[in-house]
Coordinates of C-alpha atoms in Angstrom, one line a residue:
X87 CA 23.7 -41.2 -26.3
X88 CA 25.2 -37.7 -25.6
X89 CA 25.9 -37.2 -28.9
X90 CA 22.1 -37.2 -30.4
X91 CA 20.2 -34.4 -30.0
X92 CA 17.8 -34.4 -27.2
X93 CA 14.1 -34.9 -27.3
X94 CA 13.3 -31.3 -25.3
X95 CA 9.8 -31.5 -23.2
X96 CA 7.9 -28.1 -22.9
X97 CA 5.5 -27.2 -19.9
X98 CA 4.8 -28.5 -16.5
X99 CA 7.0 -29.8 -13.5
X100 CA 5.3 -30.2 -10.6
X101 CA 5.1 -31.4 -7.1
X102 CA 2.6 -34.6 -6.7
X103 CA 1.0 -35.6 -3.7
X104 CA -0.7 -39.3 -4.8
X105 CA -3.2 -40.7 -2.7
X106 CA -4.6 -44.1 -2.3
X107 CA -7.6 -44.4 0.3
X108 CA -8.4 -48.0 1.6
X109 CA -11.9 -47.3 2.0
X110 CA -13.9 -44.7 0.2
X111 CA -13.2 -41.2 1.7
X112 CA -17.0 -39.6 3.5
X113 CA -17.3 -36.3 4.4
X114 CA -16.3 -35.6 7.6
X115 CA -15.2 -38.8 8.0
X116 CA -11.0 -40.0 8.2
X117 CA -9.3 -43.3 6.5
X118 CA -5.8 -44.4 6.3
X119 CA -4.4 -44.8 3.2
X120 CA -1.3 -44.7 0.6
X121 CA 0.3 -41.5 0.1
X122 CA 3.7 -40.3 -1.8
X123 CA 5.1 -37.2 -2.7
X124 CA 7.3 -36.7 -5.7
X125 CA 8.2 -34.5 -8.5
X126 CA 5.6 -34.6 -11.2
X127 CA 4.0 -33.1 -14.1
X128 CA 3.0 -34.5 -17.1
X129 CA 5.9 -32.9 -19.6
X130 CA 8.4 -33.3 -16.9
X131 CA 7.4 -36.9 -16.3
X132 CA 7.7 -37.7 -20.4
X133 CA 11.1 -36.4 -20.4
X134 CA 12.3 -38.7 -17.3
X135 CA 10.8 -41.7 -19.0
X136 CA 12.9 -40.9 -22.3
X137 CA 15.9 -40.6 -20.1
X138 CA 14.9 -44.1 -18.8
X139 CA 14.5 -45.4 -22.5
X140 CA 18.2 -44.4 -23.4
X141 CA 17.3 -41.2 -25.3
X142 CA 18.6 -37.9 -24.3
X143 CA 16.2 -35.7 -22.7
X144 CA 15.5 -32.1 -21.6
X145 CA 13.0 -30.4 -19.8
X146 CA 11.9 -26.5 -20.0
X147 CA 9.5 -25.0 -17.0
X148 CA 9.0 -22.2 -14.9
X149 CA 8.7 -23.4 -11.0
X150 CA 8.8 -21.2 -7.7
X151 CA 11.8 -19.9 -6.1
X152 CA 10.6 -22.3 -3.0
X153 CA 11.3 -25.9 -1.4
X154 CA 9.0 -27.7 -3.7
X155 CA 10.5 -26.2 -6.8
X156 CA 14.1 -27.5 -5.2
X157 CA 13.0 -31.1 -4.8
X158 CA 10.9 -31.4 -8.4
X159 CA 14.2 -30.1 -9.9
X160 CA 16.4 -32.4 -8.2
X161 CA 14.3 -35.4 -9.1
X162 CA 14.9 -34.8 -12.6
X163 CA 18.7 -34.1 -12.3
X164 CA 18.7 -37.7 -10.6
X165 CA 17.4 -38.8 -14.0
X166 CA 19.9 -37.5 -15.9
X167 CA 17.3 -35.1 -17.7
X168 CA 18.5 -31.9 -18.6
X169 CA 16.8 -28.5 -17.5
X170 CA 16.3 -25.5 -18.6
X171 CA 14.4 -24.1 -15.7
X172 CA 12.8 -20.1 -15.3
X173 CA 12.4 -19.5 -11.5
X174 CA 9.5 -17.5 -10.5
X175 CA 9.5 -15.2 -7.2
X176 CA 5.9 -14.4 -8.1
X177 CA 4.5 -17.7 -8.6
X178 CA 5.1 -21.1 -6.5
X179 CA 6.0 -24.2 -7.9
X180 CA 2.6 -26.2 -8.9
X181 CA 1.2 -29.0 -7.1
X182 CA -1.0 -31.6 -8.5
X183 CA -3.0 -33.5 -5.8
X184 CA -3.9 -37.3 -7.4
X185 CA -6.8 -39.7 -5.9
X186 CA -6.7 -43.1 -6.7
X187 CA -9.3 -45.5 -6.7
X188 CA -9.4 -48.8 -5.6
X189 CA -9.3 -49.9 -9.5
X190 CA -6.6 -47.8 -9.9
X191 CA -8.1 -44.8 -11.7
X192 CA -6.9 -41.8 -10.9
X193 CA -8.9 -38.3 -10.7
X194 CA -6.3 -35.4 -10.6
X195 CA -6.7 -31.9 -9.0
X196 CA -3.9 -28.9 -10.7
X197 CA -3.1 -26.1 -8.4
X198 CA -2.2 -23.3 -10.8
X199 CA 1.4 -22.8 -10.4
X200 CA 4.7 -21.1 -11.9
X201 CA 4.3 -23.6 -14.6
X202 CA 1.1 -21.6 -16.0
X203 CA 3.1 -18.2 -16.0
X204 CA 5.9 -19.1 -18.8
X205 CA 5.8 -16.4 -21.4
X206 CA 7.9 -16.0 -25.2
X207 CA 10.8 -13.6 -23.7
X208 CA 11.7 -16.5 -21.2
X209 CA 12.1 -19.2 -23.6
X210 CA 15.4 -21.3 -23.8
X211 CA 16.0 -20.4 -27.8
X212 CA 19.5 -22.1 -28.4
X213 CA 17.5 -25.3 -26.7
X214 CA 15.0 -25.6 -28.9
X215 CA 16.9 -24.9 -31.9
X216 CA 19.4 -27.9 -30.8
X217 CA 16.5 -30.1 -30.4
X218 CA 15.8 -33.2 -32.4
X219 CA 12.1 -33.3 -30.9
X220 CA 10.1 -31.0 -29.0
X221 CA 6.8 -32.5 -26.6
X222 CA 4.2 -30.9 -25.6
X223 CA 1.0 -31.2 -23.4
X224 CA -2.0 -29.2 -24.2
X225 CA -1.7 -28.2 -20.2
X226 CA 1.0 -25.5 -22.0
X227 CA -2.1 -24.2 -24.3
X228 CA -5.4 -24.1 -22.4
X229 CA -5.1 -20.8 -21.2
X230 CA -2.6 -17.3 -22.3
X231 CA 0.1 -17.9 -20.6
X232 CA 1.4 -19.8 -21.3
X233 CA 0.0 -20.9 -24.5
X234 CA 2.1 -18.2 -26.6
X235 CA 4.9 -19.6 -25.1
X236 CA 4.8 -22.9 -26.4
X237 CA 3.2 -21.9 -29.8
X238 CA 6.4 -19.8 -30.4
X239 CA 8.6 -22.7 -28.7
X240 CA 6.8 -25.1 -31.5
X241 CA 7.9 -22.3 -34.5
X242 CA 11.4 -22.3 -33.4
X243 CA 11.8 -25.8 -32.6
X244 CA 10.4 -26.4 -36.3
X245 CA 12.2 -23.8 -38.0
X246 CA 15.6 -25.5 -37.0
X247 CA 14.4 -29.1 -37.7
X248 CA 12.8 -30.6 -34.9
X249 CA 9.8 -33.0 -35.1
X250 CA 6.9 -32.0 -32.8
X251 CA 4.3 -33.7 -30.4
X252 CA 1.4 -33.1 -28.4
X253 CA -0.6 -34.9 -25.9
X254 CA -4.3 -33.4 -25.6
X255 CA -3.8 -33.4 -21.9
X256 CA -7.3 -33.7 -20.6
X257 CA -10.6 -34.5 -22.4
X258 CA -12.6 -32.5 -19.3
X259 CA -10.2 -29.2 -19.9
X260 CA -10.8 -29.4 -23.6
X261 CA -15.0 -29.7 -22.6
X262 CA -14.5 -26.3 -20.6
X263 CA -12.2 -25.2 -23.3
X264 CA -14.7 -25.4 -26.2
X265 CA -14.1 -27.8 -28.8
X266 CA -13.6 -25.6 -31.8
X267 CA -11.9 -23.5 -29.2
X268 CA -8.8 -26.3 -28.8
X269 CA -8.9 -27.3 -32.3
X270 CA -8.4 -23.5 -33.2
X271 CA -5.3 -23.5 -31.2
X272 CA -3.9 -26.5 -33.1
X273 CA -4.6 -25.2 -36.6
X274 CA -1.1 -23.4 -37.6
X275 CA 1.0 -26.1 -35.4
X276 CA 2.5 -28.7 -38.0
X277 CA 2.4 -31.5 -35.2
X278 CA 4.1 -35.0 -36.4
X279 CA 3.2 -37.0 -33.5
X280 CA -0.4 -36.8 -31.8
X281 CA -1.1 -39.1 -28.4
X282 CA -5.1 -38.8 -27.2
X283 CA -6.4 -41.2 -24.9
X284 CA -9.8 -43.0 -25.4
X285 CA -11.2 -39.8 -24.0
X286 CA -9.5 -37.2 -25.7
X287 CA -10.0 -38.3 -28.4
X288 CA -13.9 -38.3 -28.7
X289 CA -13.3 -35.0 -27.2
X290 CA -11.3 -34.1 -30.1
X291 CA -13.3 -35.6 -32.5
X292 CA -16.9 -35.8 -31.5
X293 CA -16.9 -39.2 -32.4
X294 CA -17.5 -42.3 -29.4
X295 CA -16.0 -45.0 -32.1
X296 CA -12.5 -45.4 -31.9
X297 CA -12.0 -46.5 -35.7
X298 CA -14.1 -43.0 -36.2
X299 CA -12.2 -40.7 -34.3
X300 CA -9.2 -42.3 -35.9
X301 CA -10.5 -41.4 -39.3
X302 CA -10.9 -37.9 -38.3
X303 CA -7.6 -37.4 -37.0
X304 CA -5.6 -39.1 -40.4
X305 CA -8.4 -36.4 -42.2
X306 CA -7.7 -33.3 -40.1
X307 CA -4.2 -34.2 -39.5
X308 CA -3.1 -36.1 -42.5
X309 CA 0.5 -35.7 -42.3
X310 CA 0.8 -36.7 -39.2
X311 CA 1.1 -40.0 -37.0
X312 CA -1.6 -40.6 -34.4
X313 CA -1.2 -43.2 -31.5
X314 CA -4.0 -43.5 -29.3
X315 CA -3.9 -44.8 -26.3
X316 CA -6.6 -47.4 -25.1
X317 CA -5.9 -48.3 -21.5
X318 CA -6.5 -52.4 -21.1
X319 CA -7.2 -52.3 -25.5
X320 CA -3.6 -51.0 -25.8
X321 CA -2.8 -48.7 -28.3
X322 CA -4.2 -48.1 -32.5
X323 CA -1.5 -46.2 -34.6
X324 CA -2.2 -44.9 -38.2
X325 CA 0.0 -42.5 -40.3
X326 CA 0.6 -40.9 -43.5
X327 CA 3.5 -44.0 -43.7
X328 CA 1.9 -46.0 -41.1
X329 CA -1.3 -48.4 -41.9
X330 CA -3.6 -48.8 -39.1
X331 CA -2.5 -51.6 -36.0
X332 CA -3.4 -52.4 -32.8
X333 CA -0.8 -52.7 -30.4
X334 CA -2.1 -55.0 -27.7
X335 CA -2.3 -54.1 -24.0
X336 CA -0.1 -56.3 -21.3
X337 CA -1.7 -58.0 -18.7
X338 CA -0.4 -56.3 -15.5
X339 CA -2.6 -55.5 -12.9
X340 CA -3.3 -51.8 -12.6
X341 CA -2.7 -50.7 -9.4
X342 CA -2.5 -46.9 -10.0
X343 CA -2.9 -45.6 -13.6
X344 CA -1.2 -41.8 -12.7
X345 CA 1.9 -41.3 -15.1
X346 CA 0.8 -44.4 -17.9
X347 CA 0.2 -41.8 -20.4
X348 CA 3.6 -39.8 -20.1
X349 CA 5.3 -43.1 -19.3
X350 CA 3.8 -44.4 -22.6
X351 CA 4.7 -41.1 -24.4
X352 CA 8.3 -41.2 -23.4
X353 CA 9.2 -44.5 -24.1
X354 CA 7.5 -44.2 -27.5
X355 CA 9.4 -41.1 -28.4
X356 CA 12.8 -42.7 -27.5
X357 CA 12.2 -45.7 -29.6
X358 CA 10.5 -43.6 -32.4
X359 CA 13.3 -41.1 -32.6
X360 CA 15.8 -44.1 -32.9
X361 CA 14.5 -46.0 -35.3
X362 CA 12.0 -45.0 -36.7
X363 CA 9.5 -48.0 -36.4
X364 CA 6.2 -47.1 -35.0
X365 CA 5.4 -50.4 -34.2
X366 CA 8.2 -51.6 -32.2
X367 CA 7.8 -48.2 -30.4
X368 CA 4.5 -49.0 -29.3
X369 CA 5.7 -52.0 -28.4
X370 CA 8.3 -50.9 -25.9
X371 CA 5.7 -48.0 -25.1
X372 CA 3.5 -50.6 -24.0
X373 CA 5.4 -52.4 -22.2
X374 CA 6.6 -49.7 -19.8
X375 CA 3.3 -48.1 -19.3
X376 CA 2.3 -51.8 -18.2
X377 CA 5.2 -51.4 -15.6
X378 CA 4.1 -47.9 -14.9
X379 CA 0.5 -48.9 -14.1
X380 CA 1.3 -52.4 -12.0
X381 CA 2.9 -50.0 -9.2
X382 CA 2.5 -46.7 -7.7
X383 CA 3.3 -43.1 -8.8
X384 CA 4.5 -41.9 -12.2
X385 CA 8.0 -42.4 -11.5
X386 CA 8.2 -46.0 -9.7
X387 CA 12.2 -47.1 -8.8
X388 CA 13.2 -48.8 -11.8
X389 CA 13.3 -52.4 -11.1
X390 CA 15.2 -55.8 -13.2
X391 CA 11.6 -56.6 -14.3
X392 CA 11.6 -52.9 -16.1
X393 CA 14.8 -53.5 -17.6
X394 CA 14.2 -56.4 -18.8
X395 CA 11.2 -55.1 -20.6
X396 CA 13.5 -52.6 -21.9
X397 CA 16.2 -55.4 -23.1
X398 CA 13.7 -57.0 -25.0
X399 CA 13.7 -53.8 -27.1
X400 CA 17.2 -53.4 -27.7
X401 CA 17.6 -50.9 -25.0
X402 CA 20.1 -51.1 -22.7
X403 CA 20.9 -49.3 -18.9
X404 CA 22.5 -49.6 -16.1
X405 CA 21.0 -50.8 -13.0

């Protein structure tokens, strides 16, 4: 495993607070409820879920000189993912604050952190030119900084060899973006790997069919591999060596959807960079996001159930 290069996740690391009423909150009012506190962020969570899918991850950021930043940072050492970490005296670590439904839908408020404030000068160079992959989230290109960042991340990244991904992110950021506003941003990035949800995608495309938006992707981004993500529909892939499939969903019972998406990402990237087969990527994908969603928070204590998932796709860890 140490011998590979790593997959190396660009953007956010965060501290989550996750929060399940049991009744529906009124104002004024008080409920109990579920509540946990962890390390988060979507690029940081993607890289931990890599780690957990036997593939050698990193993680770049910027975080505050404070307690949260110490804890966030820890989390990911436990992981055995890599950092490359700037530490900010300016800016605190972010926090995400994450309300979940009693379906298990999730609405998520960012507090703009250290994580928005990474600029080009502060970039890890000998880490992205050792990378086999570089991820990113669109979170790292909604707004200057620390979109130049990552744009000039991507350049190097590519310019020694790496493969590149992107997951939109966020289909209401990209609405207070501007559509043509996003897709500008995209234009001179040669990404290999796209993930939109449901959402994002008809975001990105303009179109509410699924097969639609999947044909504008392959004709806006032909060389590229898209695999969009469908909740309880699973997951379509098409690519320029890919025909289109439908990966089916499992049938685990979403109790709290936060992290499915980078859970997803991460274990596809792990399988994808070993092999190469989209298919039995999305499979494994699949299967861990299923995991993911049928327990709470993005990084849930891995479990026997969870490895076996994971043996049935050749991967192998230790308990």
């Amino acid at each position: 495993m140490t011998d590979r290069k790593p997959l190396v996740s660009l953007g956010d690391l965060t501290w989550d607070v996750l929060a399940k009423p049991d009744t529906m909150l009124l104002p004024g009012g008080d409920s109990t409820g579920r509540i946990e506190l962890s390390g988060g962020g979507s690029a940081a969570n993607l890289a931990v879920w890599a780690a957990r899918c036997a593939y050698p991850a990193r993680f770049t950021g910027k975080i505050g000189l404070d307690r949260f930043g110490e804890l966030a940072t820890a989390e990911l050492h436990a992981e055995h993912v890599g950092t490359d970490l700037l530490l900010s005296r300016e800016h605190p670590t972010g926090v995400i604050l994450g309300l979940i439904d009693r379906r298990g839908q999730r609405a998520m408020l960012t507090g703009q952190g250290a994580d928005w404030e990474l600029l080009p000068e502060e970039l890890p160079l000998d880490t992205l030119r050792g990378a086999a992959h570089l991820h990113l989230t669109a979170w790292s290109l909604f707004r200057d900084p620390p979109r130049a960042a990552a744009l000039m991340a991507a350049g190097v990244a590519r310019g020694a060899g790496a493969t590149l991904s992107l997951d939109p992110g966020s289909f209401q950021m990209i609405q207070q973006m501007g559509r043509e506003s996003f897709l500008r941003v995209l234009e001179d990035v040669p990404f290999d790997v796209f993930f939109p949800n449901d959402d994002e995608a008809r975001a990105m495309s303009g179109h509410a069919d699924r097969h639609a938006a999947m044909d504008w992707f392959r004709a806006r981004y032909p060389r590229a591999l898209i695999v969009m993500k469908l909740d309880e529909d699973g997951v379509m892939i098409e690519g320029p060596a890919q025909a289109r499939v439908q990966v089916p969903a499992t049938q685990d019972r979403v109790i709290d959807a936060t992290g499915a998406g980078d859970s997803f990402g991460g274990a596809f990237l792990a399988g994808w960079l070993t092999h190469g087969d989209a298919v039995r990527a999305a499979g494994l994908a699949v299967q861990v996001g299923g995991w993911v969603v049928s327990r709470f928070g993005a990084r849930p204590p891995a479990d026997a159930d969870l490895h076996e998932r994971l043996r049935r796709y050749g991967v192998t860890v230790a308990l």
